[in-house]
Amino acid sequence: MTDAFASAGGVQLVNRNLARALGSHPALEAEFFSLMDTGPDTRYVAASSFRGFGGSRRRFVAALIRAFLSRRYATLLITHRNLFPLALFWNALVGRPYLLFAHGIEIWDRQRPWYRMPLRSAEKVLVNSHFTRDRMCLTNGLPAERT
């Protein structure tokens, strides 16, 4: 995720709620990596399952690659379009399914290849509205059934 606690906004609210829901689900073992956050708000996610990188892209990507190689995650969920290219690393390193969460006006237009390729290869693309789904699918050649 980009961030959940470092600033206020709609993306952050969605990330906090996703972290709370996934982190408290009894059948899931979730781990959260956040680019911009330094630490969690334990009202939403346990400190033991959260890693914040305070804006350091280098540390964030290095930690993700190490985690991809050393842990047997069943699925990856990426919650922001700017992080979609990480799915290409995931696919190359472990080849397991991943999900993307597409939201906001930045996803409505035709995406550059490093964003479009992960969209087309995702097991599912989660969207926040029918409008976003329809526009994203139309401009990026995605079948609506994949959302």
mmCIF file of C-alpha atoms in Angstrom:
data_model
loop_
_atom_site.group_PDB
_atom_site.id
_atom_site.type_symbol
_atom_site.label_atom_id
_atom_site.label_comp_id
_atom_site.label_asym_id
_atom_site.label_seq_id
_atom_site.Cartn_x
_atom_site.Cartn_y
_atom_site.Cartn_z
ATOM 1 C CA MET A 1 0.000 0.000 0.000
ATOM 2 C CA THR A 2 1.077 3.570 -0.452
ATOM 3 C CA ASP A 3 -0.028 4.682 3.009
ATOM 4 C CA ALA A 4 -2.761 4.268 5.571
ATOM 5 C CA PHE A 5 -1.644 6.377 8.520
ATOM 6 C CA ALA A 6 0.889 8.959 7.277
ATOM 7 C CA SER A 7 -1.737 11.368 5.946
ATOM 8 C CA ALA A 8 -5.489 11.895 5.730
ATOM 9 C CA GLY A 9 -7.513 11.162 2.615
ATOM 10 C CA GLY A 10 -9.747 8.725 0.797
ATOM 11 C CA VAL A 11 -6.960 6.334 -0.246
ATOM 12 C CA GLN A 12 -5.688 6.234 3.323
ATOM 13 C CA LEU A 13 -9.177 5.546 4.699
ATOM 14 C CA VAL A 14 -9.650 2.654 2.272
ATOM 15 C CA ASN A 15 -6.215 1.251 3.163
ATOM 16 C CA ARG A 16 -6.951 1.486 6.908
ATOM 17 C CA ASN A 17 -10.258 -0.307 6.481
ATOM 18 C CA LEU A 18 -8.721 -2.981 4.247
ATOM 19 C CA ALA A 19 -5.942 -3.534 6.777
ATOM 20 C CA ARG A 20 -8.467 -3.852 9.591
ATOM 21 C CA ALA A 21 -10.679 -6.276 7.648
ATOM 22 C CA LEU A 22 -7.878 -8.467 6.301
ATOM 23 C CA GLY A 23 -5.835 -8.368 9.497
ATOM 24 C CA SER A 24 -8.749 -9.451 11.672
ATOM 25 C CA HIS A 25 -10.105 -12.169 9.368
ATOM 26 C CA PRO A 26 -9.686 -15.509 11.180
ATOM 27 C CA ALA A 27 -8.908 -17.483 8.003
ATOM 28 C CA LEU A 28 -6.219 -15.106 6.732
ATOM 29 C CA GLU A 29 -2.643 -14.465 7.717
ATOM 30 C CA ALA A 30 -2.017 -10.987 6.328
ATOM 31 C CA GLU A 31 1.148 -8.911 6.291
ATOM 32 C CA PHE A 32 1.157 -5.237 5.306
ATOM 33 C CA PHE A 33 3.926 -3.235 3.646
ATOM 34 C CA SER A 34 3.405 0.523 3.470
ATOM 35 C CA LEU A 35 5.627 2.839 1.471
ATOM 36 C CA MET A 36 4.857 6.125 3.239
ATOM 37 C CA ASP A 37 3.925 5.067 6.774
ATOM 38 C CA THR A 38 6.471 4.676 9.550
ATOM 39 C CA GLY A 39 4.308 2.495 11.768
ATOM 40 C CA PRO A 40 0.759 1.250 12.223
ATOM 41 C CA ASP A 41 -2.189 2.539 14.148
ATOM 42 C CA THR A 42 -2.912 -0.559 16.221
ATOM 43 C CA ARG A 43 -6.630 0.209 16.200
ATOM 44 C CA TYR A 44 -6.506 -1.007 12.599
ATOM 45 C CA VAL A 45 -3.644 -3.484 12.311
ATOM 46 C CA ALA A 46 -1.322 -5.371 14.650
ATOM 47 C CA ALA A 47 2.192 -3.943 14.847
ATOM 48 C CA SER A 48 3.608 -7.433 14.271
ATOM 49 C CA SER A 49 2.018 -7.671 10.809
ATOM 50 C CA PHE A 50 2.856 -4.153 9.600
ATOM 51 C CA ARG A 51 6.028 -2.727 8.074
ATOM 52 C CA GLY A 52 6.330 0.946 7.228
ATOM 53 C CA PHE A 53 9.155 2.463 5.189
ATOM 54 C CA GLY A 54 8.717 6.202 5.770
ATOM 55 C CA GLY A 55 8.849 7.035 2.074
ATOM 56 C CA SER A 56 12.030 5.111 1.228
ATOM 57 C CA ARG A 57 11.241 3.458 -2.109
ATOM 58 C CA ARG A 58 14.550 1.603 -2.124
ATOM 59 C CA ARG A 59 13.942 -0.002 1.298
ATOM 60 C CA PHE A 60 10.296 -0.688 0.434
ATOM 61 C CA VAL A 61 11.084 -2.528 -2.820
ATOM 62 C CA ALA A 62 14.047 -4.400 -1.295
ATOM 63 C CA ALA A 63 11.887 -5.608 1.611
ATOM 64 C CA LEU A 64 9.129 -6.710 -0.745
ATOM 65 C CA ILE A 65 11.498 -8.679 -2.941
ATOM 66 C CA ARG A 66 13.044 -10.348 0.125
ATOM 67 C CA ALA A 67 9.557 -11.200 1.388
ATOM 68 C CA PHE A 68 8.475 -12.526 -2.013
ATOM 69 C CA LEU A 69 11.491 -14.854 -2.058
ATOM 70 C CA SER A 70 11.468 -15.983 1.572
ATOM 71 C CA ARG A 71 7.774 -16.387 2.416
ATOM 72 C CA ARG A 72 5.064 -18.510 0.860
ATOM 73 C CA TYR A 73 2.363 -15.883 0.401
ATOM 74 C CA ALA A 74 -0.690 -17.317 -1.328
ATOM 75 C CA THR A 75 -1.757 -14.030 -2.912
ATOM 76 C CA LEU A 76 -0.573 -10.451 -3.277
ATOM 77 C CA LEU A 77 -2.948 -7.475 -3.084
ATOM 78 C CA ILE A 78 -1.708 -4.137 -4.421
ATOM 79 C CA THR A 79 -3.918 -1.210 -3.473
ATOM 80 C CA HIS A 80 -2.638 1.646 -5.629
ATOM 81 C CA ARG A 81 -1.961 2.029 -9.340
ATOM 82 C CA ASN A 82 1.498 3.504 -8.762
ATOM 83 C CA LEU A 83 2.526 0.209 -7.156
ATOM 84 C CA PHE A 84 1.092 -2.058 -9.895
ATOM 85 C CA PRO A 85 4.532 -2.661 -11.479
ATOM 86 C CA LEU A 86 5.474 -4.581 -8.303
ATOM 87 C CA ALA A 87 3.124 -7.289 -9.537
ATOM 88 C CA LEU A 88 5.567 -7.903 -12.392
ATOM 89 C CA PHE A 89 8.281 -8.735 -9.821
ATOM 90 C CA TRP A 90 5.835 -10.951 -7.939
ATOM 91 C CA ASN A 91 4.893 -12.797 -11.103
ATOM 92 C CA ALA A 92 8.517 -13.262 -12.186
ATOM 93 C CA LEU A 93 9.749 -14.370 -8.759
ATOM 94 C CA VAL A 94 6.929 -16.568 -7.441
ATOM 95 C CA GLY A 95 4.306 -16.897 -10.179
ATOM 96 C CA ARG A 96 1.345 -16.967 -7.785
ATOM 97 C CA PRO A 97 -1.935 -15.066 -8.177
ATOM 98 C CA TYR A 98 -2.263 -11.396 -7.401
ATOM 99 C CA LEU A 99 -5.093 -8.903 -7.080
ATOM 100 C CA LEU A 100 -5.059 -5.212 -7.897
ATOM 101 C CA PHE A 101 -7.296 -2.507 -6.492
ATOM 102 C CA ALA A 102 -7.973 0.097 -9.180
ATOM 103 C CA HIS A 103 -9.571 3.367 -8.135
ATOM 104 C CA GLY A 104 -9.488 7.051 -8.960
ATOM 105 C CA ILE A 105 -9.182 9.106 -12.092
ATOM 106 C CA GLU A 106 -5.605 7.988 -12.784
ATOM 107 C CA ILE A 107 -6.882 4.534 -13.771
ATOM 108 C CA TRP A 108 -9.553 5.772 -16.196
ATOM 109 C CA ASP A 109 -7.206 6.532 -19.096
ATOM 110 C CA ARG A 110 -5.124 4.102 -21.137
ATOM 111 C CA GLN A 111 -2.272 3.011 -18.923
ATOM 112 C CA ARG A 112 1.377 2.860 -19.854
ATOM 113 C CA PRO A 113 2.689 -0.681 -20.401
ATOM 114 C CA TRP A 114 4.193 -1.084 -16.891
ATOM 115 C CA TYR A 115 0.716 -0.413 -15.421
ATOM 116 C CA ARG A 116 -1.335 -2.115 -18.139
ATOM 117 C CA MET A 117 0.619 -5.403 -18.112
ATOM 118 C CA PRO A 118 -0.141 -6.079 -14.430
ATOM 119 C CA LEU A 119 -3.809 -5.167 -15.033
ATOM 120 C CA ARG A 120 -4.071 -7.732 -17.806
ATOM 121 C CA SER A 121 -2.303 -10.474 -15.846
ATOM 122 C CA ALA A 122 -4.090 -10.037 -12.514
ATOM 123 C CA GLU A 123 -6.352 -12.800 -11.291
ATOM 124 C CA LYS A 124 -8.891 -10.094 -10.432
ATOM 125 C CA VAL A 125 -8.955 -6.317 -10.515
ATOM 126 C CA LEU A 126 -11.024 -4.860 -7.705
ATOM 127 C CA VAL A 127 -12.677 -1.513 -8.423
ATOM 128 C CA ASN A 128 -14.533 1.032 -6.323
ATOM 129 C CA SER A 129 -17.356 1.775 -8.785
ATOM 130 C CA HIS A 130 -19.050 0.606 -11.954
ATOM 131 C CA PHE A 131 -17.956 3.813 -13.676
ATOM 132 C CA THR A 132 -14.283 3.144 -12.876
ATOM 133 C CA ARG A 133 -14.636 -0.478 -14.004
ATOM 134 C CA ASP A 134 -16.287 0.429 -17.289
ATOM 135 C CA ARG A 135 -13.867 3.233 -18.124
ATOM 136 C CA MET A 136 -10.746 1.243 -17.117
ATOM 137 C CA CYS A 137 -11.860 -1.822 -19.081
ATOM 138 C CA LEU A 138 -12.714 0.205 -22.177
ATOM 139 C CA THR A 139 -9.476 2.185 -22.298
ATOM 140 C CA ASN A 140 -7.176 -0.732 -21.375
ATOM 141 C CA GLY A 141 -8.786 -3.641 -23.209
ATOM 142 C CA LEU A 142 -9.768 -5.583 -20.098
ATOM 143 C CA PRO A 143 -12.788 -7.888 -19.988
ATOM 144 C CA ALA A 144 -15.270 -6.650 -17.360
ATOM 145 C CA GLU A 145 -15.567 -10.222 -16.018
ATOM 146 C CA ARG A 146 -12.028 -9.911 -14.614
ATOM 147 C CA THR A 147 -13.183 -7.169 -12.240
#
